[in-house]
Short mmCIF file of C-alpha atoms in Angstrom, two decimals:
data_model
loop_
_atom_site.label_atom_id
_atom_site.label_comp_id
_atom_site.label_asym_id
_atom_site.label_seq_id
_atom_site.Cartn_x
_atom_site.Cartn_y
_atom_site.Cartn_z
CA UNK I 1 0.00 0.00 0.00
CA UNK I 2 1.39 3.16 -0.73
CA UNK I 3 1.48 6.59 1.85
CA UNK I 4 -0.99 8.06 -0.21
CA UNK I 5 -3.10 5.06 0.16
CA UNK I 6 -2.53 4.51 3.67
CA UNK I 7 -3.03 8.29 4.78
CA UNK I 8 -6.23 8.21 2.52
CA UNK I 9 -7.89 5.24 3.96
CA UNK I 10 -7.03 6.64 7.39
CA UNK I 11 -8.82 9.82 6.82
CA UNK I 12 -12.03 8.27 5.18
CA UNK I 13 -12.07 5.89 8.77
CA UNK I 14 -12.18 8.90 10.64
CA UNK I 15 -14.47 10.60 9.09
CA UNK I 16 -17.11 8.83 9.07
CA UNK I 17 -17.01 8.11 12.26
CA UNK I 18 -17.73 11.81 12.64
CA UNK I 19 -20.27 11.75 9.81
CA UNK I 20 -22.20 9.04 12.28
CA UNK I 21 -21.31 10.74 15.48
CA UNK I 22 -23.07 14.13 13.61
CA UNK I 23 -25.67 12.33 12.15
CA UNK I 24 -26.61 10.90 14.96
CA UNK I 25 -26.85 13.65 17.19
CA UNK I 26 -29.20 15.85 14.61
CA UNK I 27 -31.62 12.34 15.01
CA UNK I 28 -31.13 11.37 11.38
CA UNK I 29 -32.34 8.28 10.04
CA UNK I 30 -30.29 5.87 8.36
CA UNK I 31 -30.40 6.74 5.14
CA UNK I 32 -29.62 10.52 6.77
CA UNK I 33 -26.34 8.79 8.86
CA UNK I 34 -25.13 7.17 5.34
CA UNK I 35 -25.21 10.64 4.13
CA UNK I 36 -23.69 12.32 6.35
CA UNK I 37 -20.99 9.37 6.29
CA UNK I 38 -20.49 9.72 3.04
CA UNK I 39 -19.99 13.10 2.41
CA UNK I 40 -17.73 13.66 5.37
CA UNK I 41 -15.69 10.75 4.07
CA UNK I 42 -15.84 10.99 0.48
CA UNK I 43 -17.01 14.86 -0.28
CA UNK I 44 -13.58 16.35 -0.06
CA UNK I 45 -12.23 13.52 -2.43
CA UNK I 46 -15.30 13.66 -4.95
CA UNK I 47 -14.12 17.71 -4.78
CA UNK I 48 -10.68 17.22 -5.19
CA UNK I 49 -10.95 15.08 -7.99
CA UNK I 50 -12.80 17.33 -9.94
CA UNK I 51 -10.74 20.17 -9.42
CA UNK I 52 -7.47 18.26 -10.81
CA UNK I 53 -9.59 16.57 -13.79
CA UNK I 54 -9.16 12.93 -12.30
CA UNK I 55 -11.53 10.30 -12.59
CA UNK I 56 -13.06 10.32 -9.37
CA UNK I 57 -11.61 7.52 -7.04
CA UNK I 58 -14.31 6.72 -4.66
CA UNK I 59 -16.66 5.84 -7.51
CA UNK I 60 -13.95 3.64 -9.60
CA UNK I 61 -12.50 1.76 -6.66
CA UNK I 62 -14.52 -0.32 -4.17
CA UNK I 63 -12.48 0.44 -0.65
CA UNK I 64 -13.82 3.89 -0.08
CA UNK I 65 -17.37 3.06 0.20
CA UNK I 66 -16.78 0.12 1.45
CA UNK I 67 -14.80 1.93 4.81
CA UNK I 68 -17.68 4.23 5.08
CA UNK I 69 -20.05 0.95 5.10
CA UNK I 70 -17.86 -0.75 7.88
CA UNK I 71 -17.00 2.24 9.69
CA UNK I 72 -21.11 2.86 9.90
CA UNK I 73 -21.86 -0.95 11.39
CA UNK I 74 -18.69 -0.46 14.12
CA UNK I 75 -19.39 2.98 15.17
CA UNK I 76 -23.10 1.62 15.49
CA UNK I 77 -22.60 -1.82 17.11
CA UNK I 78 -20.18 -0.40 19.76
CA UNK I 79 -22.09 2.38 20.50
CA UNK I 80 -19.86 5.32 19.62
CA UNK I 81 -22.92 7.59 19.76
CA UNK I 82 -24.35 6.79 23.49
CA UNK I 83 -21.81 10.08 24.80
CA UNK I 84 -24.27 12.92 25.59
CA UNK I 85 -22.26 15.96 24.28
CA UNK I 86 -22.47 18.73 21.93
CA UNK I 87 -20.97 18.14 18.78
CA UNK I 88 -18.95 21.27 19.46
CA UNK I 89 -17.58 19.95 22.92
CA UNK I 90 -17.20 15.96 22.15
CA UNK I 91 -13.81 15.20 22.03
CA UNK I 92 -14.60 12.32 20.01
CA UNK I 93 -15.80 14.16 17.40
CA UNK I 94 -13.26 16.92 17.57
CA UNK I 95 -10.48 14.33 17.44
CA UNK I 96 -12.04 12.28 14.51
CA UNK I 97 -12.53 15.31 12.55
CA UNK I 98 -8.70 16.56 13.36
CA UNK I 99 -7.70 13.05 12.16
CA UNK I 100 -9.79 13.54 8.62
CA UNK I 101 -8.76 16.81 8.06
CA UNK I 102 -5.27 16.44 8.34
CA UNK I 103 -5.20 12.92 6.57
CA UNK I 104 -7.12 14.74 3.31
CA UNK I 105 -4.86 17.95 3.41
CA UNK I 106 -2.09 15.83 3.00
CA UNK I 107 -3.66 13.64 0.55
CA UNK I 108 -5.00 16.51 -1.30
CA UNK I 109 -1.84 17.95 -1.50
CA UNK I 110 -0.14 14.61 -3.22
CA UNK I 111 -2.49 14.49 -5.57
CA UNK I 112 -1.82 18.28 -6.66
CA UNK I 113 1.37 17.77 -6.99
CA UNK I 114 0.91 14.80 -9.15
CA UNK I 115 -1.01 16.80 -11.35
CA UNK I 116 1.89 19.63 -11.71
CA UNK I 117 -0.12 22.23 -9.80
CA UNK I 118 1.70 25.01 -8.37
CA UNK I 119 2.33 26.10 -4.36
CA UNK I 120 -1.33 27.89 -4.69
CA UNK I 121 -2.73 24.93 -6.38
CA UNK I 122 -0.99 22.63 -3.81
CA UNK I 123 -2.54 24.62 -1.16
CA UNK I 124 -5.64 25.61 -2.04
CA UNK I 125 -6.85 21.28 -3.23
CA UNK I 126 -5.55 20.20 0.17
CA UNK I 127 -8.01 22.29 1.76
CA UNK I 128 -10.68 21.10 -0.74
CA UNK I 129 -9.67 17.72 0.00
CA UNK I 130 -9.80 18.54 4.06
CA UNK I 131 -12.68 20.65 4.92
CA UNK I 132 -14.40 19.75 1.12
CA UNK I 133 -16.53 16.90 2.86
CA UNK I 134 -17.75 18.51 5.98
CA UNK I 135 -18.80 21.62 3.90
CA UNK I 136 -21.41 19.34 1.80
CA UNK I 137 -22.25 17.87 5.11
CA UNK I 138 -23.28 20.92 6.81
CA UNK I 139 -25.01 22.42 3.91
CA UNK I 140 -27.15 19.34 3.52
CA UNK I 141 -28.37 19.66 7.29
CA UNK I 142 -28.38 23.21 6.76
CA UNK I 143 -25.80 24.24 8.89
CA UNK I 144 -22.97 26.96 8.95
CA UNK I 145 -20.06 25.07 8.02
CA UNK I 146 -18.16 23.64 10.85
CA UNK I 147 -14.45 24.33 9.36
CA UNK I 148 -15.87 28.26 9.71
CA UNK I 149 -16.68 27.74 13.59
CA UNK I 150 -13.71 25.44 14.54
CA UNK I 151 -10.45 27.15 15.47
CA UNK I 152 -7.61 26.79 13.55
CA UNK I 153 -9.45 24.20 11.28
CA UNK I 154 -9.36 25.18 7.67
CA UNK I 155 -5.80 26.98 9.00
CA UNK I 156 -4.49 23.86 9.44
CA UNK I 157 -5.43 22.69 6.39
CA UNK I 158 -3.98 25.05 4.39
CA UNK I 159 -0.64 25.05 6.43
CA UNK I 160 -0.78 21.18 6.10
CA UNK I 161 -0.56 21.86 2.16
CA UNK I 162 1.56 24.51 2.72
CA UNK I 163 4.13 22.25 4.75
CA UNK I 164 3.70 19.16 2.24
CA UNK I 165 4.65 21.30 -0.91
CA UNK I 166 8.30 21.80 0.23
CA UNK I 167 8.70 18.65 2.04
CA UNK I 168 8.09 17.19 -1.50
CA UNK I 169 10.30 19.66 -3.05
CA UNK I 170 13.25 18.90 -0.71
CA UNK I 171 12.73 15.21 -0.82
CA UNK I 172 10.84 14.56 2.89
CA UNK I 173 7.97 12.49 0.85
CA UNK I 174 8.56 9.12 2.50
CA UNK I 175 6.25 7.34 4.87
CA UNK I 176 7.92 8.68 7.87
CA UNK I 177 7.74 12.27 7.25
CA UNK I 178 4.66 12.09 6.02
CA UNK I 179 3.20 10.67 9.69
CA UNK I 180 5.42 13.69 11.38
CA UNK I 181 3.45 16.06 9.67
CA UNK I 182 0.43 14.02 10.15
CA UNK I 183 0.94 14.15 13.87
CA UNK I 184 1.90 17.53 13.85
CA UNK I 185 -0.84 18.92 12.26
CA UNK I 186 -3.61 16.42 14.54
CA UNK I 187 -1.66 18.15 17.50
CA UNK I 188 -2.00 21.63 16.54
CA UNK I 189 -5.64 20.87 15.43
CA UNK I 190 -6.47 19.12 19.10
CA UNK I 191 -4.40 22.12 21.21
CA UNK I 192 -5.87 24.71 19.40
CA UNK I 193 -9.67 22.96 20.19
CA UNK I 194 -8.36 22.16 24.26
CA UNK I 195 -7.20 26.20 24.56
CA UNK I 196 -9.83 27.74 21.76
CA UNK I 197 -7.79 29.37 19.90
CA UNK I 198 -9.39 30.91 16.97
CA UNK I 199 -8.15 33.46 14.13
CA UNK I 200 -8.65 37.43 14.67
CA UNK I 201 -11.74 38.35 13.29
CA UNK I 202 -12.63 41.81 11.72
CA UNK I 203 -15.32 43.97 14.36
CA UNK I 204 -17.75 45.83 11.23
CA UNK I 205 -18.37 48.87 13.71
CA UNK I 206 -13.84 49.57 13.95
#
């Protein structure tokens, strides 16, 4: 299995069990928690795939849906949803989602730079790869997307592109560098939920 592979499959786990673990909580039915599965997992992929003008991998290969499918039964026969918490203050789902996000920055990122885009390119797919899914999510239940409420979440996203664009230029592209930044970025992701640290925002009336 290749990094990309492995980092991929890794992300679509994670998220969705946050898809569920969302799902859930908003009282959908199951169709509703495939859904929201689904997109979470696969959105960001189905976007990034369209962007670089590749045939869209989670519709031509069998193992993406096929996570979501297993990930769905788990989550449901050992009862990941029985925590009473808001979304906003589960751990759980704060962790999950830090794991997804960082795992489709990174694999968004690859896949740019397969496709010869440049640093903004890089950049700019690996947050449409991380934060893609959970924005179809959220507009589907009608909700302000979650990367736009969650500090440092699309940040991280974009410096987890960012970060991969030079480690490929300088050579750091093997397995082992690629799991540094993936822990890095998790890391920064789960301090930056613990201490709520959140990006200056502009006051309309200064």
């Amino acid at each position: 299995m290749t990094a990309l592979l492995f980092v991929e499959y890794v992300g679509i786990a994670s998220a969705s069990l946050s898809g569920y673990l969302y799902a859930v909580k908003k009282e959908c039915d199951l169709l509703g928690i495939f859904l929201a599965c689904f997109l979470t997992a696969l959105g960001g992929g189905i976007l990034r795939d369209v962007l670089v003008g590749r045939d869209l991998y989670s519709f031509t290969h069998y193992m993406p849906v096929s996570i979501v499918l297993v990930m769905m039964a788990g989550a449901y026969i050992f009862k990941a949803h029985t925590k009473h918490e808001s979304l906003g203050r589960s751990t759980v789902f704060v962790f999950t989602d830090a794991v997804d996000v960082v795992s489709f920055s990174i694999v968004g990122a690859m896949v740019a730079i397969e496709y010869d885009c440049n640093i903004y390119g890089v950049v700019l797919t690996a947050l449409a790869n991380g934060v893609g899914g959970g924005i179809l999510r959220d507009m589907l239940y009608n909700e302000v997307p979650w990367f736009m409420r969650a500090g440092f979440y699309g940040t991280v996203s974009l410096a987890v592109g960012f970060i991969y664009f030079f480690m490929d230029k300088f050579g750091f592209n093997n397995m082992f560098w690629i799991m540094v930044l993936f822990c890095f970025g998790t890391i920064i992701r789960m301090i930056a939920y613990k201490k709520n640290w959140h990006l200056p925002k502009i006051d309309e009336k200064r």
